[in-house]
Tab-separated table of C-alpha atoms in Angstrom:
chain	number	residue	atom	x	y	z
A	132	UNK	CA	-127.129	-195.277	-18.271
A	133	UNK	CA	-130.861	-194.341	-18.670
A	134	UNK	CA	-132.416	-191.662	-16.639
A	135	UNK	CA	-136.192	-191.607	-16.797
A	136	UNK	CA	-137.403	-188.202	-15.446
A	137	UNK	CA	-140.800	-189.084	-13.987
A	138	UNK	CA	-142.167	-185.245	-13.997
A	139	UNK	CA	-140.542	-183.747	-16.846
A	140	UNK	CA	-143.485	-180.574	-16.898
A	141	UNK	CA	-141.416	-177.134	-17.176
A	142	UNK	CA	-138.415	-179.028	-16.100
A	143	UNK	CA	-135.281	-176.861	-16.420
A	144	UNK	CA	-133.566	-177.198	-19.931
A	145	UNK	CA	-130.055	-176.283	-18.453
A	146	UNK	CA	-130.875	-179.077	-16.561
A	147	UNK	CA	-131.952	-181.617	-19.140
A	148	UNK	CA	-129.165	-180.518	-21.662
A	149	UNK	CA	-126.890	-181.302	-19.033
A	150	UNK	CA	-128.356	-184.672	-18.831
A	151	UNK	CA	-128.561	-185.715	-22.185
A	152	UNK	CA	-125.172	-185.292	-22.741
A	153	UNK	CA	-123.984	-187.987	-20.126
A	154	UNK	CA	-127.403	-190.121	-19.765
A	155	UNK	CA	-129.920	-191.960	-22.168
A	156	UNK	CA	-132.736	-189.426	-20.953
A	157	UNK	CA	-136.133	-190.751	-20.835
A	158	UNK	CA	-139.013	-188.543	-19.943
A	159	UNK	CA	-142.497	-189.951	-18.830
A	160	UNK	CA	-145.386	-188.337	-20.875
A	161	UNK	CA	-149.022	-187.832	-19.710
A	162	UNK	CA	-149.951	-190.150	-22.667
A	163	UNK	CA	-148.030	-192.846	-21.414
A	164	UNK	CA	-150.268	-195.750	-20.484
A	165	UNK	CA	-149.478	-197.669	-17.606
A	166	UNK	CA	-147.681	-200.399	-19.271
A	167	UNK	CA	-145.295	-198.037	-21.110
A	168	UNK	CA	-144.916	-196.020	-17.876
A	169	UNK	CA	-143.719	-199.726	-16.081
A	170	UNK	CA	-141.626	-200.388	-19.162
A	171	UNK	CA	-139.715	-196.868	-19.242
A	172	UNK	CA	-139.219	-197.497	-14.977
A	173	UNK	CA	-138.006	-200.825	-15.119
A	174	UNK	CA	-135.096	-199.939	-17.595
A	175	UNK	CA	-134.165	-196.783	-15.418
A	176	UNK	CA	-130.336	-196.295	-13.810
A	177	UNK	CA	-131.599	-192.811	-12.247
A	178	UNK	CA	-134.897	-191.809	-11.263
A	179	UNK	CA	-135.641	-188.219	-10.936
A	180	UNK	CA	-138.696	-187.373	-8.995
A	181	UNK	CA	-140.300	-184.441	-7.567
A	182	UNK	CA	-143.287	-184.904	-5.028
A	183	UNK	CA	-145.725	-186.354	-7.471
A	184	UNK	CA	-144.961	-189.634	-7.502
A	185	UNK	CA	-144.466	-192.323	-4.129
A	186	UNK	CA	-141.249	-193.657	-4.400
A	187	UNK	CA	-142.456	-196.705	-2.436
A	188	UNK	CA	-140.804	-200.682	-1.962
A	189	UNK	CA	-143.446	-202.186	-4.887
A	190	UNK	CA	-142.307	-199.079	-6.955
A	191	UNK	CA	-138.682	-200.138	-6.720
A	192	UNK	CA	-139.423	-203.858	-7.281
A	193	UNK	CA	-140.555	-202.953	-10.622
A	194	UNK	CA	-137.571	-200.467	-10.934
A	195	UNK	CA	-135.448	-203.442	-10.689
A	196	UNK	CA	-132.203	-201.910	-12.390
A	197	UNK	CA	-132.476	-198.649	-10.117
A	198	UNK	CA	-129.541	-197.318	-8.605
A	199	UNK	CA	-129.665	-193.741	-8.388
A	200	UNK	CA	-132.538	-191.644	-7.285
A	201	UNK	CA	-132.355	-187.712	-7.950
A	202	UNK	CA	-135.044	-185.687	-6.286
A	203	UNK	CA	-135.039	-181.904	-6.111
A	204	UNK	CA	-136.593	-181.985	-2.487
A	205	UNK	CA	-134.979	-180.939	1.242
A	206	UNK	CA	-138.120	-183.474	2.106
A	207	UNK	CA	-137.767	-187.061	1.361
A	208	UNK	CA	-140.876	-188.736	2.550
A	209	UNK	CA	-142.250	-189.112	-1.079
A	210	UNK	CA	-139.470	-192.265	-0.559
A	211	UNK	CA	-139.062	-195.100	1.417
A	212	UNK	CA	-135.321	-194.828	2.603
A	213	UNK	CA	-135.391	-197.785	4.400
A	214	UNK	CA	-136.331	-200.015	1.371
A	215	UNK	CA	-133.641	-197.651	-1.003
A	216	UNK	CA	-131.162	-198.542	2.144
A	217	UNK	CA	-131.948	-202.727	1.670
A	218	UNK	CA	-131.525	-202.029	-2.281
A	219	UNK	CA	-128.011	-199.816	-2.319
A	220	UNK	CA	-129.711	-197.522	-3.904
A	221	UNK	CA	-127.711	-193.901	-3.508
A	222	UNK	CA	-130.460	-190.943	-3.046
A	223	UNK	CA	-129.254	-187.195	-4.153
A	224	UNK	CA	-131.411	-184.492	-2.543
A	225	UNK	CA	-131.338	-180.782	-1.607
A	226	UNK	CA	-131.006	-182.273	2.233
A	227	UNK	CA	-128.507	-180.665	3.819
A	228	UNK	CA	-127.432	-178.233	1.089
A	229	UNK	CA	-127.807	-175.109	3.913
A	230	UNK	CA	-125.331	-172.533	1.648
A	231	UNK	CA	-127.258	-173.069	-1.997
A	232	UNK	CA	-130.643	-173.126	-0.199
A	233	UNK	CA	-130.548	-169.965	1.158
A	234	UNK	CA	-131.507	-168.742	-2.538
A	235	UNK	CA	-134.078	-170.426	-2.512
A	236	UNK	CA	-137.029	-168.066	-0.484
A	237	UNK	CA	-139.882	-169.464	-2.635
A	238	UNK	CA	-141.555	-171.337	0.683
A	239	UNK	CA	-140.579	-168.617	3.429
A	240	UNK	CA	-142.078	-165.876	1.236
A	241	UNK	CA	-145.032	-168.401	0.289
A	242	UNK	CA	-145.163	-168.636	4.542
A	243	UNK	CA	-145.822	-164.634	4.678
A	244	UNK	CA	-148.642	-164.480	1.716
A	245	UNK	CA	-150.437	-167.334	3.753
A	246	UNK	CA	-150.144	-165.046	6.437
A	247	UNK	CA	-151.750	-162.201	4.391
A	248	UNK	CA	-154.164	-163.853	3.169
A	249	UNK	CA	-155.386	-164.929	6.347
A	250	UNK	CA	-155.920	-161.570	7.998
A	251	UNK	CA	-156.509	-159.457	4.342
A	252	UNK	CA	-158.867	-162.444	2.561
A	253	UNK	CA	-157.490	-161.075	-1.136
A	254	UNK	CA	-158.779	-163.659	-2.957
A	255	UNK	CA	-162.128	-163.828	-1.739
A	256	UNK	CA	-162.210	-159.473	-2.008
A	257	UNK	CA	-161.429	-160.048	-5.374
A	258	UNK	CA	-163.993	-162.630	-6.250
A	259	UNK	CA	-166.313	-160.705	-4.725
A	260	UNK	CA	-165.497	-157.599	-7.193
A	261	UNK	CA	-165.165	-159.365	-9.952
A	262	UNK	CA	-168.208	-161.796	-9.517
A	263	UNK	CA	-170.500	-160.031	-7.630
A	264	UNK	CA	-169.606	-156.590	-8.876
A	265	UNK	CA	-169.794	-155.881	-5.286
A	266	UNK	CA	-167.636	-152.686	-3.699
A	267	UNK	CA	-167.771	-153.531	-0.024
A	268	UNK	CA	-164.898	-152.946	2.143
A	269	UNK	CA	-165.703	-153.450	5.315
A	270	UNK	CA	-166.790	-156.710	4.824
A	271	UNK	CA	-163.017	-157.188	4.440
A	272	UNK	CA	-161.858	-155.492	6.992
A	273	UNK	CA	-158.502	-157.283	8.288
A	274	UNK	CA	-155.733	-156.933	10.863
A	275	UNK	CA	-152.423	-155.983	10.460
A	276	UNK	CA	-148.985	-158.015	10.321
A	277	UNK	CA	-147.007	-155.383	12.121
A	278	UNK	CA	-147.016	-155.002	16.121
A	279	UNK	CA	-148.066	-159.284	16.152
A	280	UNK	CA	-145.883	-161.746	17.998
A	281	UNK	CA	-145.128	-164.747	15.306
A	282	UNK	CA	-144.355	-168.197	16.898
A	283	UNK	CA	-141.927	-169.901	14.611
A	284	UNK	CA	-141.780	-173.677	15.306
A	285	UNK	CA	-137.802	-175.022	13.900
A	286	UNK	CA	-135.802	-172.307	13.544
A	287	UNK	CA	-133.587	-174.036	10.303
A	288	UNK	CA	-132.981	-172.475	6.846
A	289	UNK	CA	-137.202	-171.638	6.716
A	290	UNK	CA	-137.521	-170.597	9.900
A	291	UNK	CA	-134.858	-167.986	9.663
A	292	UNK	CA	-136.004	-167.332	6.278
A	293	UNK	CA	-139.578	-165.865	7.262
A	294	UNK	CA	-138.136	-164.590	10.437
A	295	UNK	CA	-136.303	-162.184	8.454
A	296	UNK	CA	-139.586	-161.252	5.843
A	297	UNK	CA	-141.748	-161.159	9.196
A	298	UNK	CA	-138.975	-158.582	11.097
A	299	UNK	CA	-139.221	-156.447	8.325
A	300	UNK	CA	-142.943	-156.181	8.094
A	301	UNK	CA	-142.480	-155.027	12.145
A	302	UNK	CA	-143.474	-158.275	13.920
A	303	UNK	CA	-142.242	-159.532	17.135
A	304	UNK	CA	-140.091	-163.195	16.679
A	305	UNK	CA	-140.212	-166.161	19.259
A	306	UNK	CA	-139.098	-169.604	18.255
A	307	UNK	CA	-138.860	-172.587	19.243
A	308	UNK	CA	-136.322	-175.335	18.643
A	309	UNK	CA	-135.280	-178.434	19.895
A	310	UNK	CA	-131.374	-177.421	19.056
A	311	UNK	CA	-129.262	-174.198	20.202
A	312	UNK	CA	-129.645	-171.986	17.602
A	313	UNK	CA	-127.984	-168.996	16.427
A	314	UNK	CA	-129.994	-166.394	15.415
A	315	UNK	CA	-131.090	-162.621	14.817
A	316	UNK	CA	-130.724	-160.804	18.028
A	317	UNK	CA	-134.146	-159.731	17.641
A	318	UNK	CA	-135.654	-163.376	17.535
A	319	UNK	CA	-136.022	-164.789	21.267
A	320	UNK	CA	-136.219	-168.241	21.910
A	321	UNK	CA	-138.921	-169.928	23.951
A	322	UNK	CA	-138.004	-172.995	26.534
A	323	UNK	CA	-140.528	-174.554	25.513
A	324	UNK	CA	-143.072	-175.263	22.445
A	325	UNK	CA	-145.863	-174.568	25.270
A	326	UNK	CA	-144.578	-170.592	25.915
A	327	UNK	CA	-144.402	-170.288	22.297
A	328	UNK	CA	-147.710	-171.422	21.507
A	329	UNK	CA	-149.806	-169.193	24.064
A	330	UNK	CA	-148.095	-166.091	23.239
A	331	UNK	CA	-148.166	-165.990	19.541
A	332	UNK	CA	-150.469	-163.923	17.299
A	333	UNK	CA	-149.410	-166.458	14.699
A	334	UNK	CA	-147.489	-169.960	14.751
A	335	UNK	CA	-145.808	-170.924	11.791
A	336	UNK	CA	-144.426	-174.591	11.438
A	337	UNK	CA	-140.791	-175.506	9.986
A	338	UNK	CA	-140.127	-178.642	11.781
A	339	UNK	CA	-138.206	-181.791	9.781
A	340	UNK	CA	-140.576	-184.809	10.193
A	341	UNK	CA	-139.038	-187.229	11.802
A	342	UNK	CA	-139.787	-190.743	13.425
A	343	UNK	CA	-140.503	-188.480	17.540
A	344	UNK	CA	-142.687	-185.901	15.937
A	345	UNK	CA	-145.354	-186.731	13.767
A	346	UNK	CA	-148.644	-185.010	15.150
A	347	UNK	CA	-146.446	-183.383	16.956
A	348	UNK	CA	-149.170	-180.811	17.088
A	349	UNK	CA	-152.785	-181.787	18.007
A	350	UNK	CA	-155.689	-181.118	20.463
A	351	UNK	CA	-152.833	-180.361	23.502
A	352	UNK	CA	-151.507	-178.050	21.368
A	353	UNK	CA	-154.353	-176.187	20.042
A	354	UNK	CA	-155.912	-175.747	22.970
A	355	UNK	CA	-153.106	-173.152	24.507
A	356	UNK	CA	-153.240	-171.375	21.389
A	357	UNK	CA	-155.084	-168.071	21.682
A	358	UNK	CA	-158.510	-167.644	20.161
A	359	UNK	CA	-157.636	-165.176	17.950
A	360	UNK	CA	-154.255	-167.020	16.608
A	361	UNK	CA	-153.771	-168.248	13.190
A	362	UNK	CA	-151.742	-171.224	12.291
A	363	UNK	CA	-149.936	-171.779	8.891
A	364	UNK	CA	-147.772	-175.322	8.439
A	365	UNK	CA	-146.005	-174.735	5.088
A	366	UNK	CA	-144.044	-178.098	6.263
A	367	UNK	CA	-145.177	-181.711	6.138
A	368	UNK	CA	-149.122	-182.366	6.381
A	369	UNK	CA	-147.997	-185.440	9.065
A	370	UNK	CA	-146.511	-182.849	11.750
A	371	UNK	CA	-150.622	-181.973	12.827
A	372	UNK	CA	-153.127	-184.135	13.771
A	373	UNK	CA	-155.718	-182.788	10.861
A	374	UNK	CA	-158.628	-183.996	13.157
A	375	UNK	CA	-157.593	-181.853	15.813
A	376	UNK	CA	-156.616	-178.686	13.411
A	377	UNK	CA	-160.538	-179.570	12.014
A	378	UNK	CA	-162.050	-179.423	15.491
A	379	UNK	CA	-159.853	-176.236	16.427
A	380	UNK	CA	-161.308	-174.469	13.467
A	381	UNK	CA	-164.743	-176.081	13.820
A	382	UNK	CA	-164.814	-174.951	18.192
A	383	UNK	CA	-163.239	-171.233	17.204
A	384	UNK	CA	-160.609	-172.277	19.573
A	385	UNK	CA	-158.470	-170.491	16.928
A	386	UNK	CA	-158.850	-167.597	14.575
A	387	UNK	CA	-157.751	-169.411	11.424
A	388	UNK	CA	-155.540	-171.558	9.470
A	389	UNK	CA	-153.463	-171.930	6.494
A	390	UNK	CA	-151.920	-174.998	4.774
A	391	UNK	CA	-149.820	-175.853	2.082
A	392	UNK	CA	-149.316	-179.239	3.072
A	393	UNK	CA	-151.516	-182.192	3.768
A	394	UNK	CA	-150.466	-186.117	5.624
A	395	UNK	CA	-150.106	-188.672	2.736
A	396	UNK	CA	-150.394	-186.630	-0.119
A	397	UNK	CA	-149.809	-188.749	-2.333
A	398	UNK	CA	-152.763	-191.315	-1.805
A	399	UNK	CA	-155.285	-188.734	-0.087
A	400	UNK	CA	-155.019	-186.706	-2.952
A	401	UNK	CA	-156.665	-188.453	-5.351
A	402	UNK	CA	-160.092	-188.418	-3.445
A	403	UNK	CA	-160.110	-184.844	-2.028
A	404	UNK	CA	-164.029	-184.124	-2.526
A	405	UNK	CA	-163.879	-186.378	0.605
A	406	UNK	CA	-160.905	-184.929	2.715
A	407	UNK	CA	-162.871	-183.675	5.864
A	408	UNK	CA	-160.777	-180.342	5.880
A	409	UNK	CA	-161.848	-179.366	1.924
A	410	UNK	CA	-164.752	-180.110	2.480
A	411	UNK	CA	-164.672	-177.560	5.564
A	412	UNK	CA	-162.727	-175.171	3.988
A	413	UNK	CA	-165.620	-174.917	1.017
A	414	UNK	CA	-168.091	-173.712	3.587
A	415	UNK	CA	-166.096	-171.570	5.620
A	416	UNK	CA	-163.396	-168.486	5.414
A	417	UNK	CA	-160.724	-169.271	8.092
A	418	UNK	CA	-158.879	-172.318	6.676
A	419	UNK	CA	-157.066	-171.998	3.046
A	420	UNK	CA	-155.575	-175.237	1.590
A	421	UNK	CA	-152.847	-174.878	-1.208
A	422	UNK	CA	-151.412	-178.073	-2.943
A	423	UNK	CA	-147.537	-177.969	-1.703
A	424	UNK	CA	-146.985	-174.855	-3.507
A	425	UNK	CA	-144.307	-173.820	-1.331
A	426	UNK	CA	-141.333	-174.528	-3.865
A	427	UNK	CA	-143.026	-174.452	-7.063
A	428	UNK	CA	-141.761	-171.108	-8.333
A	429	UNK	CA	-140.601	-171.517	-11.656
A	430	UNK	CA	-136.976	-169.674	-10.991
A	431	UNK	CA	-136.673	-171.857	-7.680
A	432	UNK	CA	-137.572	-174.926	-9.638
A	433	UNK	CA	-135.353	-174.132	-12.444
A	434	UNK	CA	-132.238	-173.384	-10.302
A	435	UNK	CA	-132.569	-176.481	-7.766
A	436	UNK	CA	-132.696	-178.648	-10.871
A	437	UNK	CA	-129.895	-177.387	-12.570
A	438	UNK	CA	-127.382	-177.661	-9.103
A	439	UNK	CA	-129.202	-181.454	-8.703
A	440	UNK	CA	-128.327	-182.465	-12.614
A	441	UNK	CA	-124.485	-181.087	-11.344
A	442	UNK	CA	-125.086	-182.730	-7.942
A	443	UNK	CA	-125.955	-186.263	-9.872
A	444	UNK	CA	-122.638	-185.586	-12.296
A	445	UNK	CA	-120.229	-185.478	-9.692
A	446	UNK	CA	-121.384	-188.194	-8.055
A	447	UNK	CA	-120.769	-190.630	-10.924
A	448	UNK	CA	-117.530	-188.983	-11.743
A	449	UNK	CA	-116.542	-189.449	-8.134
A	450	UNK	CA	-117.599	-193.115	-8.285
């Protein structure tokens, strides 16, 4: 069987020993043109795939020998499951792995330093230091974490997750979730996603996206929110309406936000000198963009890859 690892960059090498041994494994290169990048797919049993690459119904009619698609993600909307479904082709993921997730803390704690940076500005302290040779702190001056009411939106493996960072760091915990959920005693539940969003200091977002909630949080939404909240979606970029979140920033009708997560990310990022909210966030200090860095830790990386390359193993011995 050939596997053809389509982003084989620091890519575990427990991981690929382990696949070596049972597969014909094929990495793609960055010098790969686009024919020998077609030619490698086409001939491919397995796929593995991170978030780089649109798994998409043209992609698979080139991938015409494709049975198996391994992708180290909880997320799958880097692939169109519906098109996979009309195939047979069987799709191994982290989805639904709750027990070996909870290792994995790279997005919670990436949540928390969102947060931090937010209210502290770090980065733009230091590049004021260290280009500017300037030694002004007040222009810094920043709020505490502790004594703030956080709003956490999904309270799954994430939510929990920076619940627990945020309780230690002495904030106050209200969630939200469509589901009963058992939780921390010290975590109160809101009836609705209104009460939770006009009495949080800050509103984090750990919602699945699903079919029922994309923009599940736009102008309505925003509006409640107090004027000196701060918003942080370390989620999926398709959960907020970004022209909304733009014109909420733009109108001061909140304090700030922080994202790690843009919608279509895929396409949209290959033309961001002309995404509306980079563009915004180059000329002013209370929106910070990072590019999905929520699970790209190299431990995290490195142990989620090893447990998928076991994952895709006992499937075909089970088969």
């Amino acid at each position: 069987m050939n596997l053809v690892n389509l982003e084989p960059d620091n890519f575990s090498k427990t991981a690929s020993d382990l696949l070596c041994k049972e597969f014909n494994y094929v990495e793609i290169n960055s010098s790969d043109n686009e024919k020998c990048f077609w030619e490698k797919v086409s001939n491919a049993t397995v796929i593995w795939t991170r978030l780089n690459h649109k798994i998409s119904s043209d992609f698979l009619k080139k991938a015409s020998k494709l049975k198996i698609i391994a992708t180290p993600t909880t997320g799958l909307t880097h692939i169109d499951l519906k098109a996979c479904n009309e195939k047979g082709i069987v799709i191994l993921s982290l989805k639904g792995e709750v027990e070996f997730l909870e290792k994995i803390t790279s997005t919670a704690e990436l949540t928390i330093g969102l947060m931090l940076e937010l209210i502290r500005h770090i980065g733009k302290a230091n590049e004021d230091v260290i280009k500017k040779y300037a030694w002004d702190r007040d222009q810094f001056r920043g709020i505490q974490l502790s004594g703030k009411k956080l709003g956490i939106i999904g309270m799954g493996r994430l939510g929990k997750l920076v619940s627990r960072i945020a309780i230690s760091f002495g904030m106050e915990i209200v969630y939200f979730d469509i589901k009963k959920i058992n939780t921390d005693q010290n975590c109160k539940s809101c009836s609705t996603l209104i009460e939770l969003l006009t009495d949080s200091d800050f509103i984090s977002l750990h919602a699945d996206l699903n079919d029922l909630n994309e923009k599940m949080i736009s102008k309505k939404e925003f509006d409640v929110m107090k004027k000196s909240a701060y918003f942080i979606n370390t989620s999926r970029g398709e959960l907020v309406d970004e022209i909304d979140l733009l014109n909420a920033l733009r109108t001061k009708s909140i304090a700030g936000a922080a994202i790690d997560v843009i919608s279509n990310e895929n396409l949209v990022s290959k033309d961001l000198q002309n995404h509306p909210l980079v563009n915004y966030s180059n000329n002013n200090n209370n929106l910070i963009i990072t590019p999905h860095i929520g699970g790209a830790s190299y431990d995290a990386m490195q142990i989620t890859e090893f447990f998928l390359a076991e994952k895709l193993l006992n499937y075909l011995n089970e088969t």
